[in-house]
Coordinates of C-alpha atoms in Angstrom, one line a residue:
M1 CA 18.2 -18.4 -1.3
T2 CA 18.0 -14.7 -1.7
Q3 CA 18.4 -12.6 1.6
I4 CA 15.7 -9.8 2.2
K5 CA 16.9 -6.9 4.0
L6 CA 14.3 -4.5 5.3
H7 CA 14.4 -1.0 7.1
N8 CA 13.0 -1.8 10.7
S9 CA 11.4 1.2 12.3
K10 CA 12.1 0.1 15.6
T11 CA 15.7 -0.5 15.6
R12 CA 16.3 2.4 12.8
R13 CA 18.5 0.3 10.8
K14 CA 18.3 -2.1 7.7
E15 CA 18.1 -5.6 8.9
T16 CA 18.2 -9.1 7.3
L17 CA 14.8 -10.9 7.3
V18 CA 15.3 -14.0 9.5
P19 CA 11.7 -15.8 9.7
L20 CA 10.7 -17.0 12.9
D21 CA 9.4 -20.2 10.7
P22 CA 10.6 -20.3 7.2
R23 CA 7.6 -22.6 6.8
N24 CA 5.0 -19.8 8.1
L25 CA 6.1 -16.5 7.4
R26 CA 3.5 -14.1 8.8
M27 CA 2.6 -10.2 8.2
Y28 CA 0.2 -8.2 9.5
V29 CA -0.6 -4.9 8.0
C30 CA -3.1 -2.1 9.4
G31 CA -5.9 -1.8 7.0
P32 CA -8.7 0.8 6.4
T33 CA -11.4 2.1 8.6
V34 CA -14.4 1.6 6.3
Y35 CA -16.5 4.5 6.1
D36 CA -15.5 6.1 2.8
R37 CA -13.5 5.7 -0.5
A38 CA -9.7 5.1 -0.1
H39 CA -7.6 8.1 -1.3
L40 CA -4.3 7.8 -2.9
G41 CA -2.5 8.1 0.3
N42 CA -4.0 4.8 1.1
A43 CA -3.2 3.2 -1.9
R44 CA 0.3 4.0 -1.4
A45 CA 0.7 1.6 1.5
V46 CA -1.4 -1.2 -0.2
V47 CA 1.0 -1.4 -3.0
V48 CA 4.0 -1.1 -0.9
F49 CA 3.2 -4.1 1.2
D50 CA 1.7 -5.9 -1.9
C51 CA 5.3 -5.7 -3.2
L52 CA 6.7 -7.0 0.0
F53 CA 4.1 -10.0 0.0
R54 CA 4.9 -10.7 -3.7
L55 CA 8.8 -10.7 -2.6
L56 CA 8.2 -13.1 0.4
R57 CA 6.1 -15.4 -1.9
E58 CA 8.9 -15.7 -4.5
I59 CA 11.5 -16.4 -2.0
Y60 CA 9.8 -18.5 0.2
G61 CA 6.5 -19.9 -1.5
A62 CA 3.1 -18.9 -1.6
E63 CA 2.2 -21.7 0.7
H64 CA 4.5 -20.4 3.4
V65 CA 3.5 -16.8 3.6
T66 CA 0.3 -15.4 5.3
Y67 CA -0.6 -11.6 5.0
A68 CA -3.1 -10.4 7.2
R69 CA -4.7 -6.8 6.7
N70 CA -7.6 -6.0 8.7
F71 CA -10.9 -3.7 8.2
T72 CA -12.0 -1.5 11.3
D73 CA -15.6 -1.7 10.7
I74 CA -16.5 -0.3 14.2
D75 CA -15.3 3.3 14.6
D76 CA -16.8 6.7 15.6
K77 CA -16.5 8.1 12.1
I78 CA -18.4 4.9 11.0
N79 CA -21.1 6.1 13.6
A80 CA -21.1 9.6 12.4
K81 CA -21.5 8.7 8.6
S82 CA -24.2 6.6 9.6
A83 CA -26.0 9.2 11.6
E84 CA -25.5 11.7 8.9
T85 CA -26.8 9.5 5.8
K86 CA -29.5 7.7 8.3
R87 CA -28.0 4.4 6.8
D88 CA -27.2 1.1 8.4
I89 CA -23.8 0.6 9.8
G90 CA -23.6 -2.7 8.4
Q91 CA -24.7 -1.3 4.9
I92 CA -22.0 1.3 5.2
T93 CA -19.0 -1.1 5.9
E94 CA -19.9 -3.7 3.6
E95 CA -20.4 -1.4 0.7
T96 CA -17.1 0.3 1.6
I97 CA -15.2 -2.9 2.0
G98 CA -16.5 -3.7 -1.7
W99 CA -15.1 -0.4 -2.9
Y100 CA -11.9 -0.9 -1.4
L101 CA -11.2 -4.2 -2.7
A102 CA -12.0 -3.2 -5.9
D103 CA -10.3 -0.4 -6.2
M104 CA -7.0 -1.8 -4.8
G105 CA -7.8 -4.9 -7.1
A106 CA -7.5 -2.1 -9.9
L107 CA -4.1 -1.4 -8.7
A108 CA -3.1 -5.1 -9.4
A109 CA -2.8 -5.4 -5.5
L110 CA -3.3 -9.2 -4.4
E111 CA -5.9 -9.8 -1.6
P112 CA -4.4 -10.7 1.6
T113 CA -4.4 -14.1 2.7
V114 CA -7.1 -13.1 5.4
M115 CA -8.7 -9.9 6.0
P116 CA -10.3 -10.0 9.5
R117 CA -13.0 -7.6 10.6
A118 CA -12.8 -5.8 13.8
T119 CA -16.5 -7.0 14.7
D120 CA -15.7 -10.6 14.5
Y121 CA -13.1 -10.4 17.3
I122 CA -14.9 -8.2 20.1
A123 CA -14.8 -11.6 22.5
Q124 CA -10.9 -11.4 22.1
M125 CA -10.7 -7.6 22.8
I126 CA -12.6 -7.9 25.8
S127 CA -10.4 -11.0 27.0
M128 CA -7.2 -9.2 26.2
S129 CA -8.6 -6.0 28.4
E130 CA -9.6 -8.4 31.3
D131 CA -5.8 -9.9 31.1
L132 CA -4.5 -6.6 31.1
I133 CA -6.3 -5.6 34.1
A134 CA -5.5 -8.8 35.7
K135 CA -1.6 -8.1 35.4
G136 CA -1.9 -4.7 36.7
H137 CA -1.6 -2.9 33.1
A138 CA -4.8 -1.6 32.5
Y139 CA -7.7 -0.4 35.0
A140 CA -11.5 0.4 34.6
A141 CA -12.8 3.5 35.5
D142 CA -16.4 4.9 34.6
G143 CA -17.6 2.2 32.2
H144 CA -14.1 2.8 30.7
V145 CA -11.1 0.3 30.4
L146 CA -7.7 2.3 29.9
F147 CA -4.1 1.1 29.6
D148 CA -1.8 2.4 32.1
V149 CA 1.1 3.7 30.2
N150 CA 3.4 4.0 33.2
S151 CA 3.1 0.3 33.7
C152 CA 4.9 -0.3 30.6
P153 CA 8.8 0.7 31.0
D154 CA 9.4 0.4 27.2
Y155 CA 6.6 2.8 26.1
G156 CA 7.7 5.2 23.4
A157 CA 10.4 3.0 22.1
L158 CA 9.0 2.4 18.6
S159 CA 8.6 6.3 18.3
G160 CA 11.7 7.1 20.1
R161 CA 9.9 9.9 22.1
S162 CA 9.7 10.2 25.8
V163 CA 6.3 10.2 27.1
E164 CA 6.6 14.0 27.8
D165 CA 7.5 14.5 24.3
M166 CA 4.6 12.5 23.2
I167 CA 2.2 14.5 25.4
A168 CA 3.5 17.5 23.7
G169 CA 3.1 16.5 20.3
A170 CA -0.2 14.7 20.4
R171 CA -3.8 15.4 21.0
V172 CA -4.2 13.9 24.5
E173 CA -7.7 13.5 25.6
V174 CA -7.8 14.8 29.0
A175 CA -10.8 12.9 31.0
P176 CA -11.1 13.0 34.8
Y177 CA -11.4 9.0 34.8
K178 CA -7.7 8.7 33.6
R179 CA -4.7 8.3 35.9
D180 CA -2.4 9.9 33.6
P181 CA -3.2 12.0 30.2
M182 CA -1.4 9.4 28.2
D183 CA -3.6 6.5 29.3
F184 CA -5.3 5.2 26.3
V185 CA -8.9 3.7 25.8
L186 CA -9.1 -0.5 25.5
W187 CA -12.8 -0.2 26.1
K188 CA -15.6 2.8 26.0
P189 CA -19.2 2.9 26.9
S190 CA -21.9 3.0 24.2
D191 CA -24.9 4.9 24.6
A192 CA -28.5 3.8 22.8
Q193 CA -27.8 5.1 19.5
T194 CA -24.1 3.6 19.3
P195 CA -23.1 0.1 18.5
G196 CA -22.4 -1.8 21.6
W197 CA -21.8 -5.1 23.0
S198 CA -21.9 -6.7 26.7
S199 CA -18.7 -6.7 28.7
P200 CA -17.6 -7.0 32.3
W201 CA -17.7 -2.8 32.3
G202 CA -21.2 -2.6 30.8
R203 CA -22.5 -2.2 27.4
G204 CA -19.8 -0.6 25.2
R205 CA -17.3 -1.2 22.3
P206 CA -13.5 -1.4 21.8
G207 CA -10.7 1.2 21.7
W208 CA -9.1 1.7 18.2
H209 CA -5.6 0.1 19.2
I210 CA -7.0 -3.0 20.9
E211 CA -8.4 -4.2 17.6
C212 CA -5.0 -5.2 15.7
S213 CA -3.4 -6.4 19.0
A214 CA -6.1 -8.9 19.5
M215 CA -6.6 -9.8 15.8
S216 CA -2.6 -10.3 15.5
Y217 CA -2.5 -12.6 18.6
E218 CA -5.6 -14.6 17.3
L219 CA -4.2 -15.1 13.9
F220 CA -0.3 -15.4 14.5
G221 CA 0.0 -15.9 18.2
H222 CA 2.3 -13.7 20.5
S223 CA 5.1 -13.2 17.7
F224 CA 5.5 -12.8 14.0
D225 CA 7.7 -11.7 11.3
I226 CA 6.5 -8.3 10.0
H227 CA 4.3 -5.5 11.3
G228 CA 3.5 -2.5 8.8
G229 CA 1.7 0.8 7.9
G230 CA 1.7 4.2 7.2
N231 CA 4.1 6.4 9.2
D232 CA 1.2 8.1 10.3
L233 CA 0.1 5.1 12.5
L234 CA 4.0 4.9 14.2
F235 CA 2.4 6.8 17.1
P236 CA 0.0 6.3 18.6
H237 CA -1.4 3.4 17.1
H238 CA 1.7 1.1 16.7
E239 CA 3.2 2.4 19.7
N240 CA 0.0 1.3 21.6
E241 CA -0.1 -2.0 19.8
I242 CA 3.3 -2.8 21.1
A243 CA 2.4 -2.1 24.7
Q244 CA -0.8 -3.6 24.8
S245 CA 0.8 -6.8 23.1
C246 CA 4.2 -7.1 24.8
C247 CA 2.3 -6.6 28.4
A248 CA -0.6 -9.2 27.7
H249 CA 1.9 -11.6 26.5
P250 CA 5.5 -11.1 27.7
E251 CA 6.5 -14.5 26.6
G252 CA 6.4 -13.2 23.0
S253 CA 8.1 -10.3 20.8
F254 CA 5.3 -9.3 19.0
A255 CA 6.6 -8.3 15.5
Q256 CA 9.9 -8.8 14.9
I257 CA 10.4 -6.1 12.0
W258 CA 8.2 -2.7 11.8
M259 CA 8.0 -1.2 8.5
H260 CA 6.3 2.4 7.8
N261 CA 6.0 3.9 4.4
E262 CA 6.2 8.0 4.1
M263 CA 3.4 9.9 3.3
L264 CA 2.2 11.3 -0.2
Q265 CA 2.0 14.7 -1.6
V266 CA 0.1 16.2 -4.8
E267 CA 2.3 18.6 -7.0
G268 CA 4.4 19.3 -4.2
K269 CA 1.9 20.2 -1.7
K270 CA 0.1 17.8 1.3
M271 CA -3.0 16.2 0.1
S272 CA -5.8 18.2 1.6
K273 CA -9.5 18.9 0.9
S274 CA -9.0 22.4 1.7
L275 CA -6.6 22.8 -1.1
G276 CA -8.6 21.1 -3.7
N277 CA -5.9 18.6 -4.3
F278 CA -7.4 15.9 -2.7
F279 CA -8.6 12.8 -4.6
T280 CA -9.5 9.4 -4.3
V281 CA -8.3 6.3 -6.1
R282 CA -11.6 5.8 -7.7
D283 CA -11.5 9.7 -8.6
L284 CA -8.2 8.6 -10.7
L285 CA -9.8 5.9 -12.2
D286 CA -12.9 7.6 -13.4
Q287 CA -10.4 10.2 -15.0
D288 CA -9.2 7.4 -17.3
I289 CA -6.0 7.0 -15.6
P290 CA -5.3 3.3 -15.7
G291 CA -4.8 1.5 -12.3
E292 CA -1.5 0.1 -13.8
V293 CA -0.2 3.8 -14.5
I294 CA -1.1 4.8 -10.6
R295 CA 0.9 1.4 -9.3
F296 CA 3.9 2.4 -11.7
V297 CA 4.1 6.1 -10.2
L298 CA 3.4 4.8 -6.8
L299 CA 6.6 2.4 -7.3
S300 CA 8.6 4.7 -8.9
T301 CA 9.8 6.6 -5.3
H302 CA 11.2 4.5 -2.6
Y303 CA 8.4 3.7 0.1
G304 CA 10.9 5.1 2.8
K305 CA 10.8 8.7 0.9
P306 CA 7.9 11.3 0.7
M307 CA 6.1 10.8 -2.7
D308 CA 5.0 13.4 -4.9
W309 CA 2.1 12.5 -7.2
T310 CA 2.1 14.6 -10.6
Q311 CA 0.4 14.6 -13.9
K312 CA 3.8 14.5 -15.7
K313 CA 4.7 11.4 -13.7
A314 CA 1.5 10.0 -14.6
D315 CA 2.0 11.0 -18.3
E316 CA 5.4 9.5 -18.5
A317 CA 4.2 6.3 -16.7
S318 CA 1.5 6.0 -19.2
N319 CA 4.1 6.3 -22.3
T320 CA 6.5 3.8 -20.8
L321 CA 4.1 1.4 -20.1
R322 CA 2.1 1.5 -23.7
K323 CA 6.0 0.7 -25.0
W324 CA 6.6 -2.1 -22.6
H325 CA 3.1 -3.8 -23.3
A326 CA 3.8 -3.5 -27.2
L327 CA 7.3 -5.1 -26.8
V328 CA 6.1 -8.1 -24.6
Q329 CA 2.9 -8.8 -26.5
E330 CA 4.5 -12.1 -28.2
A331 CA 6.8 -12.8 -25.5
E332 CA 6.6 -15.7 -22.6
P333 CA 7.9 -14.7 -19.5
A334 CA 11.5 -15.9 -18.6
D335 CA 13.0 -16.5 -15.2
L336 CA 13.0 -13.4 -12.9
D337 CA 15.8 -11.2 -13.6
C338 CA 18.2 -11.4 -10.7
D339 CA 18.8 -7.7 -10.6
V340 CA 15.4 -7.0 -10.7
L341 CA 14.9 -9.3 -7.7
A342 CA 18.0 -8.1 -5.7
H343 CA 16.5 -4.6 -5.8
V344 CA 13.4 -5.5 -4.4
A345 CA 14.9 -7.6 -1.7
N346 CA 17.0 -4.6 -0.9
D347 CA 14.4 -3.1 1.4
L348 CA 11.9 -2.8 -1.5
N349 CA 14.0 -0.8 -3.7
T350 CA 11.3 -0.5 -6.5
P351 CA 12.7 2.5 -8.2
G352 CA 15.8 0.3 -8.8
A353 CA 13.7 -2.4 -10.2
L354 CA 12.2 -0.1 -12.6
A355 CA 15.3 1.2 -13.8
R356 CA 16.5 -2.4 -14.4
M357 CA 13.3 -2.9 -16.5
H358 CA 14.1 0.2 -18.6
E359 CA 17.4 -1.7 -19.6
L360 CA 15.8 -4.8 -20.4
A361 CA 13.3 -2.9 -22.7
K362 CA 16.3 -0.9 -24.3
G363 CA 18.0 -4.3 -25.1
G364 CA 14.8 -5.6 -26.5
D365 CA 14.7 -8.4 -23.7
A366 CA 10.8 -9.1 -23.9
A367 CA 10.6 -12.1 -21.8
A368 CA 12.9 -11.1 -19.0
L369 CA 10.9 -7.4 -19.1
L370 CA 7.5 -9.4 -19.0
A371 CA 8.7 -11.6 -16.1
A372 CA 9.9 -8.4 -14.1
G373 CA 6.7 -6.6 -15.0
Q374 CA 4.5 -9.5 -13.9
F375 CA 6.4 -9.8 -10.6
L376 CA 5.9 -6.1 -9.9
G377 CA 2.3 -6.3 -10.8
L378 CA 2.8 -4.4 -13.8
L379 CA 2.2 -5.7 -17.7
G380 CA -0.7 -7.9 -16.8
S381 CA -2.4 -9.7 -20.1
D382 CA -5.6 -8.3 -18.8
E383 CA -4.7 -5.0 -19.4
T384 CA -6.1 -3.3 -22.6
W385 CA -6.1 0.3 -21.9
W386 CA -2.6 0.7 -23.6
R387 CA -3.4 -0.7 -27.0
P388 CA -2.5 1.8 -29.9
K389 CA -5.3 4.0 -31.2
Q390 CA -5.6 3.4 -34.9
A391 CA -4.9 6.5 -37.0
D392 CA -7.4 6.7 -39.8
G393 CA -7.2 7.0 -43.9
G394 CA -4.3 9.2 -44.8
A395 CA -2.9 9.6 -41.1
A396 CA -2.1 6.0 -41.1
L397 CA -0.5 6.1 -44.2
Q398 CA 1.8 9.2 -43.1
V399 CA 2.6 7.1 -40.1
Q400 CA 3.7 4.0 -42.0
A401 CA 5.6 6.0 -44.6
L402 CA 7.5 7.6 -41.9
I403 CA 8.2 4.4 -40.0
E404 CA 9.3 3.0 -43.3
A405 CA 11.5 6.1 -43.9
R406 CA 13.1 5.6 -40.6
R407 CA 13.7 1.7 -41.5
Q408 CA 15.5 2.6 -44.6
A409 CA 17.5 5.5 -42.9
K410 CA 18.9 3.1 -40.1
A411 CA 19.5 0.5 -42.6
A412 CA 21.6 2.8 -44.7
R413 CA 23.2 3.9 -41.3
D414 CA 22.0 7.6 -42.0
F415 CA 21.1 7.9 -37.9
A416 CA 20.6 11.7 -38.1
T417 CA 17.6 11.3 -40.5
A418 CA 16.3 8.3 -38.5
D419 CA 16.4 10.4 -35.2
A420 CA 14.8 13.2 -37.0
I421 CA 11.7 11.0 -38.1
R422 CA 11.4 9.6 -34.5
A423 CA 11.4 13.3 -33.2
Q424 CA 8.8 14.2 -35.8
L425 CA 6.5 11.2 -35.1
S426 CA 7.1 11.9 -31.2
A427 CA 5.9 15.4 -31.8
A428 CA 2.6 14.2 -33.5
G429 CA 2.0 11.9 -30.4
V430 CA 3.5 8.7 -32.0
E431 CA 5.9 6.8 -29.8
V432 CA 8.3 4.3 -31.8
V433 CA 8.7 0.9 -30.3
D434 CA 11.6 -0.7 -31.8
K435 CA 11.6 -4.8 -31.9
P436 CA 14.0 -7.5 -32.7
G437 CA 14.8 -7.9 -36.1
G438 CA 14.9 -4.3 -37.1
L439 CA 11.1 -4.2 -36.7
S440 CA 9.6 -0.9 -35.4
E441 CA 5.8 -0.5 -34.1
A442 CA 4.0 2.8 -34.0
V443 CA 2.1 3.5 -30.6
I444 CA -0.7 6.1 -31.3
T445 CA -0.9 7.9 -27.8
E446 CA -3.6 10.2 -26.3
A447 CA -1.7 13.0 -27.7
F448 CA -1.9 12.3 -31.3
N449 CA -1.9 15.2 -33.8
P450 CA -2.0 13.8 -37.5
D451 CA -1.5 17.9 -38.5
L452 CA 2.3 17.6 -37.1
L453 CA 2.9 14.3 -39.3
G454 CA 4.5 16.8 -42.1

């Protein structure tokens, strides 16, 4: 069986995945707070862990892998959106969840096995908070329940920082009911205008961090295999999850491997509304950038490195995928190429897998290329965006004449002329895809300019 090696954020080294139970491998990934459209940075995490999900299913079998990704559907941002728009919170979250699933589906992301919503697990959050109080790890004050950071000796192990460093580097809410500035909220009171549930501490709602601890325990128990998310969640969210879960269930180990994807930039700058370079996945799709192209660009940088989205990368991805689609049209998928699998199993080295796909395409191995594409969520049979435009009238005849002239030049081993014709076609926006048996296909791209055909 292929070994999977993953970088563990907690130990800061690459480790071999050893499932707690190979028949029941479990992965939990922090999902979105559902008040608005998902931006491209959100999509990067989805595509990264979708690739890991596909890899786990390939190695262990789909029936032996459970992937949970939650929806945070109770949050102050959602409350603010409701107040601003005068819309019911349930309408906002239901609509946003639908948007999210549609947009991620456009990126060929498989839906997780289970998608828990926070509001369905309020009772479990209350129960965990009560348990932490009983064990001396939390306390009630002024209608709040707060986790006592000083009761957890290992607090800070995930992020590798001391409590003092964390205070200096974080926005810490100062409140008179806190014993320590770093103590964080498990439960907080709700006013008449804010959603709330009955609890031993009065009407209120959960803090953000308790959600994933309660849901992962309910779904997976005290120990499971992989916990993931963007590296912006490493502190405080994941640090707090570990503290809550390990103090509530000291008999367990919580997540064996922690994985975090790096952040995303746009044209070399941090994505920001103030810079005018902030966009959602839906924005790109509405600009006629296919979801498959977005996915290809996201896969082209290793998840552990910062990624820069550029229009040049999108254009190059589009051209590559057009060629690959044309090549695999008549193919049936072969067994998955062992080099592609090895790259992905080596800490999700998707750039290496794409490089191997370029080699397969260059060698004309359509069957292996198709299998690799399907494994990575590319080259789907339902994709139609790539299909060549049709050149009209005289332009079509010119293209075909140049293709035939190139074929004859290659047959005569006049490679200089063949290369010159290919360059001429490329300049006019026509990509040439060479197929087995000496055949070639002309792919008319968006940049097609018949005036440059000569």
